[in-house]
PDB file of C-alpha atoms in Angstrom:
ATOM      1  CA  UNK A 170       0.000   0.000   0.000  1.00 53.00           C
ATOM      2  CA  UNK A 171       1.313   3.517  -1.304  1.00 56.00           C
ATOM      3  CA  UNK A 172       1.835   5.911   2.316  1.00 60.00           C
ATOM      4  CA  UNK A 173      -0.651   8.621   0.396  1.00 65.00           C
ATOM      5  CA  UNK A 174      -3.239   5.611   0.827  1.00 78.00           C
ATOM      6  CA  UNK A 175      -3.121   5.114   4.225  1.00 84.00           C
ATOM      7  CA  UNK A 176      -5.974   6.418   6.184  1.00 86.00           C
ATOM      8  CA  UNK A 177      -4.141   9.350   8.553  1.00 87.00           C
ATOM      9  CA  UNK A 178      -3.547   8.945  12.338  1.00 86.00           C
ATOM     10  CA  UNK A 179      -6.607  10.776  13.324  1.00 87.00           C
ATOM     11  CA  UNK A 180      -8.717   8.501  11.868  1.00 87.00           C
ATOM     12  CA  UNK A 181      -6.728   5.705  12.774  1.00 88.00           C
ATOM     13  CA  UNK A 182      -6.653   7.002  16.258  1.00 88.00           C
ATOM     14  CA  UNK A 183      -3.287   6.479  16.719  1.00 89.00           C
ATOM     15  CA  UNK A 184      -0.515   9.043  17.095  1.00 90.00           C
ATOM     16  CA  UNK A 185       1.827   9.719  14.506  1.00 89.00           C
ATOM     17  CA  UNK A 186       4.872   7.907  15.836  1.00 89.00           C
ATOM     18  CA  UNK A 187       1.920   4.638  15.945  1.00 89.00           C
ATOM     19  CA  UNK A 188       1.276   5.608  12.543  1.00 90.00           C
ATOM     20  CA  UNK A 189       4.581   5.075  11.415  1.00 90.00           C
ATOM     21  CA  UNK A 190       5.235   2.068  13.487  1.00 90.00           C
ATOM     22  CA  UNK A 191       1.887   0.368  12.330  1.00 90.00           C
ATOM     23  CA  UNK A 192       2.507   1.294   8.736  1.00 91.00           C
ATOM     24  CA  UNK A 193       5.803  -0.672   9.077  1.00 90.00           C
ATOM     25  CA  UNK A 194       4.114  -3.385  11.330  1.00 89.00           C
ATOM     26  CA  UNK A 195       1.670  -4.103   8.253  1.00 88.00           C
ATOM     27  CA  UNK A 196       3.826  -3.795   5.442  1.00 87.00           C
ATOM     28  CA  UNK A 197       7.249  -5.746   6.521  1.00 87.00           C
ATOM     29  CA  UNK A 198       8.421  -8.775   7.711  1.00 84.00           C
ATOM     30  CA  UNK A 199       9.656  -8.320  10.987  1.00 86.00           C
ATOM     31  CA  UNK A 200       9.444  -5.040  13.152  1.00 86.00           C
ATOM     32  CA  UNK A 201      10.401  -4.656  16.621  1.00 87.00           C
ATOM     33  CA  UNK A 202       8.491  -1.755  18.458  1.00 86.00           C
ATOM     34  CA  UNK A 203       9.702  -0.500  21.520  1.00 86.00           C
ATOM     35  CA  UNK A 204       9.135   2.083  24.026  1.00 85.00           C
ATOM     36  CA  UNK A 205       8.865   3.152  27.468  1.00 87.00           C
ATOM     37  CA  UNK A 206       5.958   2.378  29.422  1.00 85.00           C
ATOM     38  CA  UNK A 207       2.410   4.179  28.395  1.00 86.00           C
ATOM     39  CA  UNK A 208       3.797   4.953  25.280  1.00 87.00           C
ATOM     40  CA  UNK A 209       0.700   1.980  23.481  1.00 87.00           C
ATOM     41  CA  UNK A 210       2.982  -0.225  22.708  1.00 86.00           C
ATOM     42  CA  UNK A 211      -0.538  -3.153  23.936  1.00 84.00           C
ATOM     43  CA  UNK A 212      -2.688  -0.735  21.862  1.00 87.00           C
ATOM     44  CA  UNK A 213      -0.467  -0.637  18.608  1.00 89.00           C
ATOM     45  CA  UNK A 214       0.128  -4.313  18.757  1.00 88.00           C
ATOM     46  CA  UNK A 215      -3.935  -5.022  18.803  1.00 88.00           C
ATOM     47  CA  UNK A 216      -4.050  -2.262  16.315  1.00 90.00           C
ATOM     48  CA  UNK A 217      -2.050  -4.677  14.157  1.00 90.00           C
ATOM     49  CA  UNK A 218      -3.424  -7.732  15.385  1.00 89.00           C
ATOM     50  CA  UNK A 219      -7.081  -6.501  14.052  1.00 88.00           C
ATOM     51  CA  UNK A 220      -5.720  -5.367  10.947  1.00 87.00           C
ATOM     52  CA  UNK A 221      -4.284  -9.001  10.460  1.00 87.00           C
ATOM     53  CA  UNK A 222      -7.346 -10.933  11.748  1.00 85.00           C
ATOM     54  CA  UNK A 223      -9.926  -8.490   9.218  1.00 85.00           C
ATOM     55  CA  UNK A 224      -7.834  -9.371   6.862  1.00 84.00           C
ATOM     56  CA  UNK A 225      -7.226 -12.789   6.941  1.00 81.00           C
ATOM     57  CA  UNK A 226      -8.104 -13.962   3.733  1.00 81.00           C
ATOM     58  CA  UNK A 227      -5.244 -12.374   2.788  1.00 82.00           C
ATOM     59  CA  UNK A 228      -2.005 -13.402   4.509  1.00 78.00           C
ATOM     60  CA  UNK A 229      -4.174 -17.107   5.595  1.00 77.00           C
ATOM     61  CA  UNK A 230      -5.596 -18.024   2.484  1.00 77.00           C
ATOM     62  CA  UNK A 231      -5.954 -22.055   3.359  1.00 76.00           C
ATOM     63  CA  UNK A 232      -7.304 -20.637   7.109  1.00 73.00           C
ATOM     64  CA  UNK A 233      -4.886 -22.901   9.325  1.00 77.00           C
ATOM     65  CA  UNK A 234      -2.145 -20.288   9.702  1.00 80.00           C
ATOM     66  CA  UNK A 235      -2.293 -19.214  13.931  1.00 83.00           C
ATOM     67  CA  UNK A 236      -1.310 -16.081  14.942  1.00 83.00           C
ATOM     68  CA  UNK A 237       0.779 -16.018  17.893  1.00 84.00           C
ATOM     69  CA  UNK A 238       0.815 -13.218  20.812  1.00 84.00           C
ATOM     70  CA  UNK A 239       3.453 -13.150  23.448  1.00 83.00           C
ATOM     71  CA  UNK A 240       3.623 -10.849  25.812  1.00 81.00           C
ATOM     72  CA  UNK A 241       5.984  -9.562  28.807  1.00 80.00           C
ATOM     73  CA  UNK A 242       3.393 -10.355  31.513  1.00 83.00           C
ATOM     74  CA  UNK A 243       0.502 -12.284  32.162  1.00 87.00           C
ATOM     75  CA  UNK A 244      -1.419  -8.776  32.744  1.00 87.00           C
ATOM     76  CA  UNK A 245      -0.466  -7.394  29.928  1.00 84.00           C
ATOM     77  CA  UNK A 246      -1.775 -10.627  27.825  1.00 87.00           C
ATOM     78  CA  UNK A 247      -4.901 -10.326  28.967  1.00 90.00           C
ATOM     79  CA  UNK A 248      -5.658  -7.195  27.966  1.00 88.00           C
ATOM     80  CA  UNK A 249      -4.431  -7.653  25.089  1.00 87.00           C
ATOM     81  CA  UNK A 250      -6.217 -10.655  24.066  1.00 89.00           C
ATOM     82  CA  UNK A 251      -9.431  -8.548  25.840  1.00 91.00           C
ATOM     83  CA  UNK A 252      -9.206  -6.669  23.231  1.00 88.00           C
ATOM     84  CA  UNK A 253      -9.233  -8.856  20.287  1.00 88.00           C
ATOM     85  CA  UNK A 254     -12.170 -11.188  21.470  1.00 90.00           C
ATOM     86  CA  UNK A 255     -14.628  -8.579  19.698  1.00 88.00           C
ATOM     87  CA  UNK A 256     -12.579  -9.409  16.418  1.00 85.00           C
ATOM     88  CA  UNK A 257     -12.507 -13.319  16.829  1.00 85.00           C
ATOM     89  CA  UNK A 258     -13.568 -15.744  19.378  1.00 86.00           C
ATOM     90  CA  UNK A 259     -10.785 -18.308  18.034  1.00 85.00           C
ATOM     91  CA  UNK A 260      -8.135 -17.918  20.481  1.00 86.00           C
ATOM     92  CA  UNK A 261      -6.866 -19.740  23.328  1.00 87.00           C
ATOM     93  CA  UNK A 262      -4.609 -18.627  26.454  1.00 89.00           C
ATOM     94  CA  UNK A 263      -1.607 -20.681  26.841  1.00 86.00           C
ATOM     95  CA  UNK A 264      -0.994 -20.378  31.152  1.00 78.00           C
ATOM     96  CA  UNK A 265      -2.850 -20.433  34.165  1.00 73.00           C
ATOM     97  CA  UNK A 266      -1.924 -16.889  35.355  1.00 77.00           C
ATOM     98  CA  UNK A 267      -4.731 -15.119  33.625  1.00 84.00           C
ATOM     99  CA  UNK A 268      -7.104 -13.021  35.932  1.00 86.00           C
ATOM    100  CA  UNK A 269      -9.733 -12.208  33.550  1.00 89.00           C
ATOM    101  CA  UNK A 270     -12.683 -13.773  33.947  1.00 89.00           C
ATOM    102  CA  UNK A 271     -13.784 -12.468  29.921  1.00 91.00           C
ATOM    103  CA  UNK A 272     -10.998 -14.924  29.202  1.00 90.00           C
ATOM    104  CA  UNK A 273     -11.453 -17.749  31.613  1.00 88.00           C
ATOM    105  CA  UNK A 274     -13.953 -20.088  28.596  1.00 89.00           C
ATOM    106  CA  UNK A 275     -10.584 -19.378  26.091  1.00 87.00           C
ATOM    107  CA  UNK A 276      -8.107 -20.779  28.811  1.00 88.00           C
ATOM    108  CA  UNK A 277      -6.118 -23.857  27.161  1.00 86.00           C
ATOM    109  CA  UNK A 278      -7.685 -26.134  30.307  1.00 84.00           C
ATOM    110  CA  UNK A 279     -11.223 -25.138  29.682  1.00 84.00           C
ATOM    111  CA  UNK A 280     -10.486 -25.813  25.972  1.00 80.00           C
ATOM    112  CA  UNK A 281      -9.242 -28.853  26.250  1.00 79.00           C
ATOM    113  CA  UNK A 282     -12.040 -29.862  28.561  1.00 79.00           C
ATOM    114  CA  UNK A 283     -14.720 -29.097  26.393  1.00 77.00           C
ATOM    115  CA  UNK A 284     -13.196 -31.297  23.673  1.00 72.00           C
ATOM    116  CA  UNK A 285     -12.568 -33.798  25.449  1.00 70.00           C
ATOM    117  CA  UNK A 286     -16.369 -34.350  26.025  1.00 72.00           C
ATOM    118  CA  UNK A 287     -16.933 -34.304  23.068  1.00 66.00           C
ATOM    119  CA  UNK A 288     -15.822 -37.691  21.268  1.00 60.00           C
ATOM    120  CA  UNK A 289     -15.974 -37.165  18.111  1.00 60.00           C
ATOM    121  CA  UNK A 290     -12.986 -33.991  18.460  1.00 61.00           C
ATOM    122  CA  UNK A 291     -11.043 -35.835  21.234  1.00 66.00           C
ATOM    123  CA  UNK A 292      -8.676 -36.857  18.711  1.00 75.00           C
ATOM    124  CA  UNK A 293      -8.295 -33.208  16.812  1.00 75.00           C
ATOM    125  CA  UNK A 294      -7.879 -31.719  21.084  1.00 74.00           C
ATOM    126  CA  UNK A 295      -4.902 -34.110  21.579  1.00 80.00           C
ATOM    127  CA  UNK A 296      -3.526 -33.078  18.389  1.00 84.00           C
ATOM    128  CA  UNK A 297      -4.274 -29.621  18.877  1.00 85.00           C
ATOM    129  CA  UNK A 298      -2.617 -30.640  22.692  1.00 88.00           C
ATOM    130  CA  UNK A 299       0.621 -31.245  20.722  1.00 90.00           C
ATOM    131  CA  UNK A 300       0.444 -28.552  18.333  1.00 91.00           C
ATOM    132  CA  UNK A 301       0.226 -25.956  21.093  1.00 90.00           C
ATOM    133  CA  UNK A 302       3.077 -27.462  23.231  1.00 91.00           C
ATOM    134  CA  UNK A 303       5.174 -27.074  20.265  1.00 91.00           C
ATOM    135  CA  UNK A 304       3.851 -23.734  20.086  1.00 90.00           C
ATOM    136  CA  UNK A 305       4.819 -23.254  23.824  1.00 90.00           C
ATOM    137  CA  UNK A 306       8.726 -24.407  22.852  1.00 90.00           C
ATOM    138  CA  UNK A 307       8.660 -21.899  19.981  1.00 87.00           C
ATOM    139  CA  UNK A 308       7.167 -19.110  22.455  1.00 87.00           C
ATOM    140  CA  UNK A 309      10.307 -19.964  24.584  1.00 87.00           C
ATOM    141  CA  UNK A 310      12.336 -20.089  22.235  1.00 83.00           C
ATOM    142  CA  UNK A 311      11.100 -16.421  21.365  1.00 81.00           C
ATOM    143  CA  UNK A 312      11.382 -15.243  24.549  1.00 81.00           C
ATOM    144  CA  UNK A 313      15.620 -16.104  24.437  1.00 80.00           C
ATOM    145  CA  UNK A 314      15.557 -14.615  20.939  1.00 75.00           C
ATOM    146  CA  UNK A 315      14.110 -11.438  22.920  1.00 75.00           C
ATOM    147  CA  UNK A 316      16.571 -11.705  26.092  1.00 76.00           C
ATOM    148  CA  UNK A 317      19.486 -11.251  23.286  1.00 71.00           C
ATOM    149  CA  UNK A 318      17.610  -8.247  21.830  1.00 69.00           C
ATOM    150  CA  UNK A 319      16.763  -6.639  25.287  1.00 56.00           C
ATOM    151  CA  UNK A 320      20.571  -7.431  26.503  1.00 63.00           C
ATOM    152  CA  UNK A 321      22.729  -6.304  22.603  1.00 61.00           C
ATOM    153  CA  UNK A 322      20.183  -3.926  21.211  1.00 70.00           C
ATOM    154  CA  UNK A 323      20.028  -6.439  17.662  1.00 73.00           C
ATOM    155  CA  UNK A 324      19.547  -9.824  17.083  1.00 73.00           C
ATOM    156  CA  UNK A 325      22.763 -11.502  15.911  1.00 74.00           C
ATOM    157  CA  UNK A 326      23.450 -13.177  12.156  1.00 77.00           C
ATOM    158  CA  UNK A 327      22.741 -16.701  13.254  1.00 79.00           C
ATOM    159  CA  UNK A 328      19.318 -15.872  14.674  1.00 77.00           C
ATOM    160  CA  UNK A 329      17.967 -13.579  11.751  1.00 78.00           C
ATOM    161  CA  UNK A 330      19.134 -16.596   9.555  1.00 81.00           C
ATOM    162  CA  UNK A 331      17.551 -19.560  11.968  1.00 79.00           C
ATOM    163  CA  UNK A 332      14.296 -17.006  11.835  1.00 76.00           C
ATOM    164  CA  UNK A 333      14.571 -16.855   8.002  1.00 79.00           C
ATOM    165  CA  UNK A 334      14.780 -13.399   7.738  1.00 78.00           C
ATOM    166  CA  UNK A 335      17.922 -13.280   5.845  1.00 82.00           C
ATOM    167  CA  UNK A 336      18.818 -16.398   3.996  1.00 83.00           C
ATOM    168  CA  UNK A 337      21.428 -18.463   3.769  1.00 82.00           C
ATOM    169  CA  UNK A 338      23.311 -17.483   0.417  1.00 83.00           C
ATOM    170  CA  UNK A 339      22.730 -14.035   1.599  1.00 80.00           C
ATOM    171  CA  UNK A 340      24.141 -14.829   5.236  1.00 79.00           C
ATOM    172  CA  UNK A 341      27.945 -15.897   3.682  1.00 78.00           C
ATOM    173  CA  UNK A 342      28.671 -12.577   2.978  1.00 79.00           C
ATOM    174  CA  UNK A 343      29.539 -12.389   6.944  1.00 77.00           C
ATOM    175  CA  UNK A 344      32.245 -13.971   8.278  1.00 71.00           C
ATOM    176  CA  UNK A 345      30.813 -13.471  11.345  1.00 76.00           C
ATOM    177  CA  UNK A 346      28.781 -11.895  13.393  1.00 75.00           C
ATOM    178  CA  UNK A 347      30.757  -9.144  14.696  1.00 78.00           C
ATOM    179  CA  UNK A 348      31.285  -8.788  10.788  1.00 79.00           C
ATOM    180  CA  UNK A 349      27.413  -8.392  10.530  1.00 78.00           C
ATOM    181  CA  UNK A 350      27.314  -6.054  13.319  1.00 76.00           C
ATOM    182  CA  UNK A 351      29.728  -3.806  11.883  1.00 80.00           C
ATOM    183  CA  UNK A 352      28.075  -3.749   8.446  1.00 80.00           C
ATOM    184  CA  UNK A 353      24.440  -2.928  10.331  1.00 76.00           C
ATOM    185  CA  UNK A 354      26.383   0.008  11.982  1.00 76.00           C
ATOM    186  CA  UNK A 355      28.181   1.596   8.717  1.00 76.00           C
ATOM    187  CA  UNK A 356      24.533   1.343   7.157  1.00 71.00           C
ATOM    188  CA  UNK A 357      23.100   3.089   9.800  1.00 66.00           C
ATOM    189  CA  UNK A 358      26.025   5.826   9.849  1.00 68.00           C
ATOM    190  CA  UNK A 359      25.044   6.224   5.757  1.00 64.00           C
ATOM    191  CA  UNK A 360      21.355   6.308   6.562  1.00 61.00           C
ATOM    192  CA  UNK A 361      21.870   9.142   9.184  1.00 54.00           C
ATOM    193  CA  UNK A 362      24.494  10.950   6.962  1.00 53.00           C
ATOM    194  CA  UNK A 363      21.984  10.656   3.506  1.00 56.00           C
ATOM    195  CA  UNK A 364      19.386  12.628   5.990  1.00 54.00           C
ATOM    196  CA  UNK A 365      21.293  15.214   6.957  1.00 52.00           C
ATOM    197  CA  UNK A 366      21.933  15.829   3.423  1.00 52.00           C
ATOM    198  CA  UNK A 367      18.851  16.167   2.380  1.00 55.00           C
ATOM    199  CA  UNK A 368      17.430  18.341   4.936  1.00 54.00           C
TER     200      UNK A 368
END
């Protein structure tokens, strides 16, 4: 989508900073948002989340593709996921640390539960079982992947390559990481130094 398309922050209700950020959140394949506390970091991400789940069709054609939310803290999940049940009704919380009672029926126990008594799915719930523990090894997984972020600032060469954001023929350019690192710092000297120029 061209940026002239894009509705404008007001009616987006979003600032412009969250403008920017969703713009990018929508049209690439990986963006980290950060930002100090209060900032609506929760409300940008379930601005994107909608935007995803409205327009499914589009990105999960075949309609098995999950979405998956992690979040810092259990708090913060639920509100987030409060959020979204207007959009869909076709989530489950992975944990038993939720206080919300609006998401107590979506709770992976309760889920489970239910199809269990029913027969007929109580092979589809123990596959679904598995699926989502696997899911649970990739949210840890995650999780380290964000540890290294929070603790260097940028993810290093052999996770954007295990993540398949930059592939392998592209990756033997580096002879290492610190090689990687270096290169991400020159381009962002050039980026900087192209914008001064053309203020």
């Amino acid at each position: 989508m061209k940026s002239t398309t894009w509705p404008s922050a007001n009616v987006l209700n979003v600032n412009d900073s969250q403008l920017i950020a969703l713009k990018k959140a929508l049209s690439q394949r990986l963006v980290l948002i950060q930002g100090p506390p209060g900032t609506g970091k929760t409300y940008l991400g379930c601005k994107v989340a909608k935007a995803l789940l409205e327009n499914r069709p589009v990105w999960n054609r075949l309609g098995n593709q999950p979405m998956l939310l992690m979040c810092q803290t259990n708090h913060a999940l639920d509100q987030f996921m409060e959020l979204l049940l207007p959009v869909s009704k076709k989530v489950i919380r992975i944990g038993n640390q939720s206080k919300s009672d609006l998401l107590a029926p979506f709770n992976i126990r309760e889920w489970v539960r239910k199809s269990r008594s029913r027969s007929s799915r109580h092979t589809d719930a123990l596959k679904q079982e598995m699926e989502l523990k696997r899911l649970a090894l990739d949210i840890q997984k995650c999780q380290l992947e964000m540890m290294k972020v929070s603790s260097h600032g940028v993810l290093d060469l052999e996770t954007l390559v295990n993540m398949e954001v930059i592939d392998q023929k592209s990756s033997v350019c580096f002879v290492n990481s610190e090689n990687f690192l270096l290169w991400l710092e020159d381009a962002r000297k050039c980026q900087v130094s192209c914008s001064l120029h053309s203020k």
